[in-house]
Each structure stands twice: as C-alpha cells, then as structure tokens.
C-alpha cells in the first residue's frame, strides 16, 4: 500500500469509483426518466434531492465537525456525546438518500468524505466503529452472499454461454483500459500488468452491489451466483499475479556501497532520523550534535515523523519543505520540526534538515522509511528503540509495532541502520552527577566484523568534536582464533591502525584492549563501562562461534540488537547510558 504502485492504485481506484458511481447515478436517473412522463418528474426530483442532501451534509456536518475538533484539547479523546451524534448522522444520511430513491450507500459515503480525517474525530470514529464494521458486519455480509450462491448454477453449461462470456469480456476491457494507458505513460510492463490486476480485482463493495441488485430483483439468483464466483476467482488470481509480477523490495537492493565506512571522510554525511514520539527526537538530537557537522564535513539530516494511520483510508507522505497541507499531520509534527530547525541554526552552513511526515499503517511504515532513505541517498537510518524508560529507570513503553518496524527495516534497508536505545531521561546518581564531565563520553565496543567497523567509522567522524571524548575498547580472545576470516582480520587491523594514529594527534581519542576468555568476562567489562559513558556504540552482528561472546548468544532475547546490544538494553540497567546498535548495509550480489 505504501509502495509507488500501491499509491498509484489507491489514487486511481478512488477517481475511478467516484466517476463510475456518479455516472451510474446519472444514467439510472435518465433511464427512469425516459420510461414515462410521470417517472421523468420523479427522476428529476430524486436528482434534486440528492444535490440537496449533499449540500446539507457539506454545509452542516463539515462545520460542526471542525467545531468539535476545535473544542477537543490536543491529545484528549473526543467526547462520547459527539461520537453518538456522528453515528446518528450516519443513520439519518441512509434514510434521506434511500427516500430520495437512490442507493443507501451514497449517504454514509458522502458523510465520510466531509468529516476531517485523522485525529481527533476521524481516528476516534474508526476506533469506535472499526471492530463492529470490519469484525462483524463485513464478515456477515460476505457470509450472507455466500449462502445465497447456488453451486448447482455454476455447472449449468447453458447459462455459462452468456454470463461467463459477459464477465470475461468486461474484465478484459477493464484490464486493457488500465494496462495500455500505463504502458503509454512509460510504466514498466510488469508494473503495468500488476496495476491492471489490482484495478480489475473486486471485493466486498462489489458483492454488496450485486446483493442489492438481487434484493431489488434486477438480477436473478443464477446471475448472482456467477457474479459472486467471479469476484472470488478474480481476487485469488489478482493476489497471485501481483505477488509474482511486483516486488517493491527489489528497488532497495544495494549493489553500491552506501554506508559511512566507505564514504569519504570529507563528503556530506546523509542521515535519515525516524521518530514516533517527541522523546525520539530529543534522543536523536544528541546523536546529531555529537556528529559535529562542519564545512569540511557537512551533515544532511532527513527527519521522518512516523504517525500511525487512523481516521483515513489511504497513507500519505508529507514533505514539509513543499508546503503540503495536512492539518493533523503538520500539527503533530510541529514541535519536532522546531527541534531540527534549532539544530540547523546551531550549525548554520554546515548542517541542513529536511522534514517529512509519514501517515501509514504500522505494517507498511518500513516501506516509507526504506523508500525515503533510497531516494535521498542516505548513508544511515537511525531508528528509535521500541522501549522507553522514565526518570526512575522503569520501562513505561514496550511497543510491538515499533519492534516489527525496526526488524523490517533491518531486513530491507538500502543503507546502514542504527537502533538508538535512549536512556537520557533516567536521572544520574548524586555521586555520578558530581563527577560528571562536560565532555560527551562515547565508547565503541569493537570485536571485529562489518557492523563493528561501521560503528567505529561513525565514531571517528564524531571524534572531530572538541566536546567529545572517544574511547575505543577492543575485546581480544586469549586464544588464537583459527576460524577468523582472514580478510575481515585485515580490514579490522587497518581500521584500528587508523584510530591509533588519530589518537596520537588528538587528545580526545583513547584506544585500549581487553583480553577475555568468554562472554561472561566480556559482560562484566561492558557493564562496568555503563557508568563511565553517555553513549556506547556496538555492532549488531558477530560470528556465532566468536570466543569473546561465548555463552551470550543463548541469552539473546532481542535478535535485532545482537548479543552485545541485547545485554545493554536489559531492563535491569537503570543508568542514563544510551546505546547505538549499528548494522552495516547489506550489499546484494549482482
């Protein structure tokens, strides 16, 4: 739904359904009017009544809805009295449209268009009615339609001669009317074919339309059985064909290095920072400040506010630089925008910020994240951890949706990914506060591998800041590791050599080695580091047989963080140390 093809299909279907319903209404009215002089008057009256109902809903319900939104404090639910009246308005709209001699579905449809989308009113209506509609009424409708299907009619070969031919002809024309214009607009053939299958597919709305015709006796039982069967067959065929023809993840496949390690040290660093809550922005701001943008190494930040889709049907990606208007989305993002504007002002000329808001369902949010990172050539995506702590160090939020988003991004990202575990809210102990240095203390836990090298590359950029102290701790096994990849060992040694050389010229870089025999000793040393640093950077992936992590993999409850990140994200830790778990870009083989 969040892919380019999905957005195109949603927009196309909305326009198509709008014009088809409008054309069907006008055609039905004219057809009735041509039958007799009396029915002509009735048809004109019905048409005028429909226009009157539309104007009534637009000029009464719309202003009242805006008034309700204005009276509702930000972040508070809408008064249940207003929700009750909105439900009553739905019933009144059905009665008015039905008495006008038109399909009763037009009333709620028009009412839904005039009520503002998103919170607080639109999202509250969805929360109150979605379970009833999607969980009970829609399944009952489908079940009722299925019960009215006569399977014997499906084997009536005489009837097949014209019903199935008409169905096949109509579907073919509809498919061609989408496929050919898409090709003319230079859409790739596979994508055009997938789009045509999506637009040809039918669902609950069409089944309710067929059922309404049966009730009005304009369609007999045999025809209804055939049409219902065609809906099921086309839905199954479209699902299979679209899945075969279109894979939205293929555009994210990285065949070129798009990470921090392989970027030039003086080139512009592009980061995509994602946030669900205002707290996420505050934590990300600390990382961005530590990145220390300068004219020799500028920083470009693309901030993405992730808002769960509620109270509207289609997802939307708002670009605040283009002045796109979406009242609810912009209002909720304004405080976050101000934080990034302040960051850009602080590093004027060295940093640039660009703000976006994505309103989508949680299961599709990773598509917006990966797509934006791909389009903006980002080197790293910074994601917030799915847990939040209060000042006492207790977990106050554990979001399964956010964890799923992070896992999906790790699998599909076109660049490197960092998961930020932010504990800055936790109060320091008095003994720690008195000894607190003005320097921002950063440590890199290094054991070798792609992810550790990526974390170290980012830390090297941070070390340019005069207000930052970088400590690189390399964990070395007492035993000689004969299973270590020789090329990885060469790359690790080269990177660490650069750090040691920098440390000879910069007083804010410290390098040390710790020899350990297993994961238990590693854990003891890392836990001792928690009190000394503000930020610990670790790699996500390591070899399963790595001696330094022996015994830790079995206790890994959060695979998306790796064994070291999982240990530092433990609920028992109540110190204000933040953690950045880094995964280097996964480069696909051509």
Tab-separated table of N, CA and C in Angstrom, residues 136-150 207-208 210-212 228:
chain	number	residue	atom	x	y	z
A	136	UNK	N	-17.507	-7.647	12.424
A	136	UNK	CA	-18.779	-8.362	12.465
A	136	UNK	C	-19.619	-8.147	11.213
A	137	UNK	N	-19.888	-6.888	10.835
A	137	UNK	CA	-20.815	-6.621	9.736
A	137	UNK	C	-20.267	-7.084	8.385
A	138	UNK	N	-18.995	-6.788	8.098
A	138	UNK	CA	-18.418	-7.209	6.810
A	138	UNK	C	-18.365	-8.730	6.674
A	139	UNK	N	-17.893	-9.479	7.691
A	139	UNK	CA	-17.941	-10.946	7.580
A	139	UNK	C	-19.358	-11.490	7.430
A	140	UNK	N	-20.315	-10.859	8.119
A	140	UNK	CA	-21.707	-11.298	7.985
A	140	UNK	C	-22.213	-11.075	6.565
A	141	UNK	N	-21.845	-9.942	5.957
A	141	UNK	CA	-22.261	-9.664	4.585
A	141	UNK	C	-21.692	-10.700	3.624
A	142	UNK	N	-20.406	-11.000	3.778
A	142	UNK	CA	-19.772	-11.988	2.897
A	142	UNK	C	-20.391	-13.367	3.102
A	143	UNK	N	-20.658	-13.704	4.366
A	143	UNK	CA	-21.283	-14.999	4.662
A	143	UNK	C	-22.669	-15.085	4.047
A	144	UNK	N	-23.435	-13.999	4.157
A	144	UNK	CA	-24.793	-13.984	3.605
A	144	UNK	C	-24.759	-14.126	2.082
A	145	UNK	N	-23.805	-13.432	1.448
A	145	UNK	CA	-23.670	-13.557	-0.006
A	145	UNK	C	-23.298	-14.988	-0.396
A	146	UNK	N	-22.409	-15.591	0.383
A	146	UNK	CA	-22.019	-16.968	0.107
A	146	UNK	C	-23.169	-17.943	0.258
A	147	UNK	N	-24.049	-17.691	1.241
A	147	UNK	CA	-25.198	-18.572	1.460
A	147	UNK	C	-26.210	-18.474	0.326
A	148	UNK	N	-26.255	-17.336	-0.354
A	148	UNK	CA	-27.215	-17.169	-1.447
A	148	UNK	C	-26.701	-17.721	-2.774
A	149	UNK	N	-25.410	-18.114	-2.784
A	149	UNK	CA	-24.848	-18.691	-4.010
A	149	UNK	C	-25.316	-20.132	-4.154
A	150	UNK	N	-25.832	-20.462	-5.313
A	150	UNK	CA	-26.276	-21.822	-5.623
A	150	UNK	C	-25.194	-22.488	-6.475
A	207	UNK	N	-19.596	-7.067	-4.065
A	207	UNK	CA	-20.526	-8.099	-3.603
A	207	UNK	C	-21.781	-7.474	-3.003
A	208	UNK	N	-21.633	-6.386	-2.253
A	208	UNK	CA	-22.810	-5.712	-1.694
A	208	UNK	C	-23.654	-5.091	-2.802
A	210	UNK	N	-23.933	-6.322	-5.907
A	210	UNK	CA	-24.660	-7.433	-6.527
A	210	UNK	C	-25.823	-7.877	-5.645
A	211	UNK	N	-25.594	-7.929	-4.332
A	211	UNK	CA	-26.654	-8.330	-3.408
A	211	UNK	C	-27.803	-7.340	-3.433
A	212	UNK	N	-27.486	-6.059	-3.544
A	212	UNK	CA	-28.525	-5.030	-3.605
A	212	UNK	C	-29.376	-5.197	-4.860
A	228	UNK	N	-20.809	-13.572	-8.055
A	228	UNK	CA	-20.107	-13.766	-6.781
A	228	UNK	C	-18.904	-14.686	-6.964
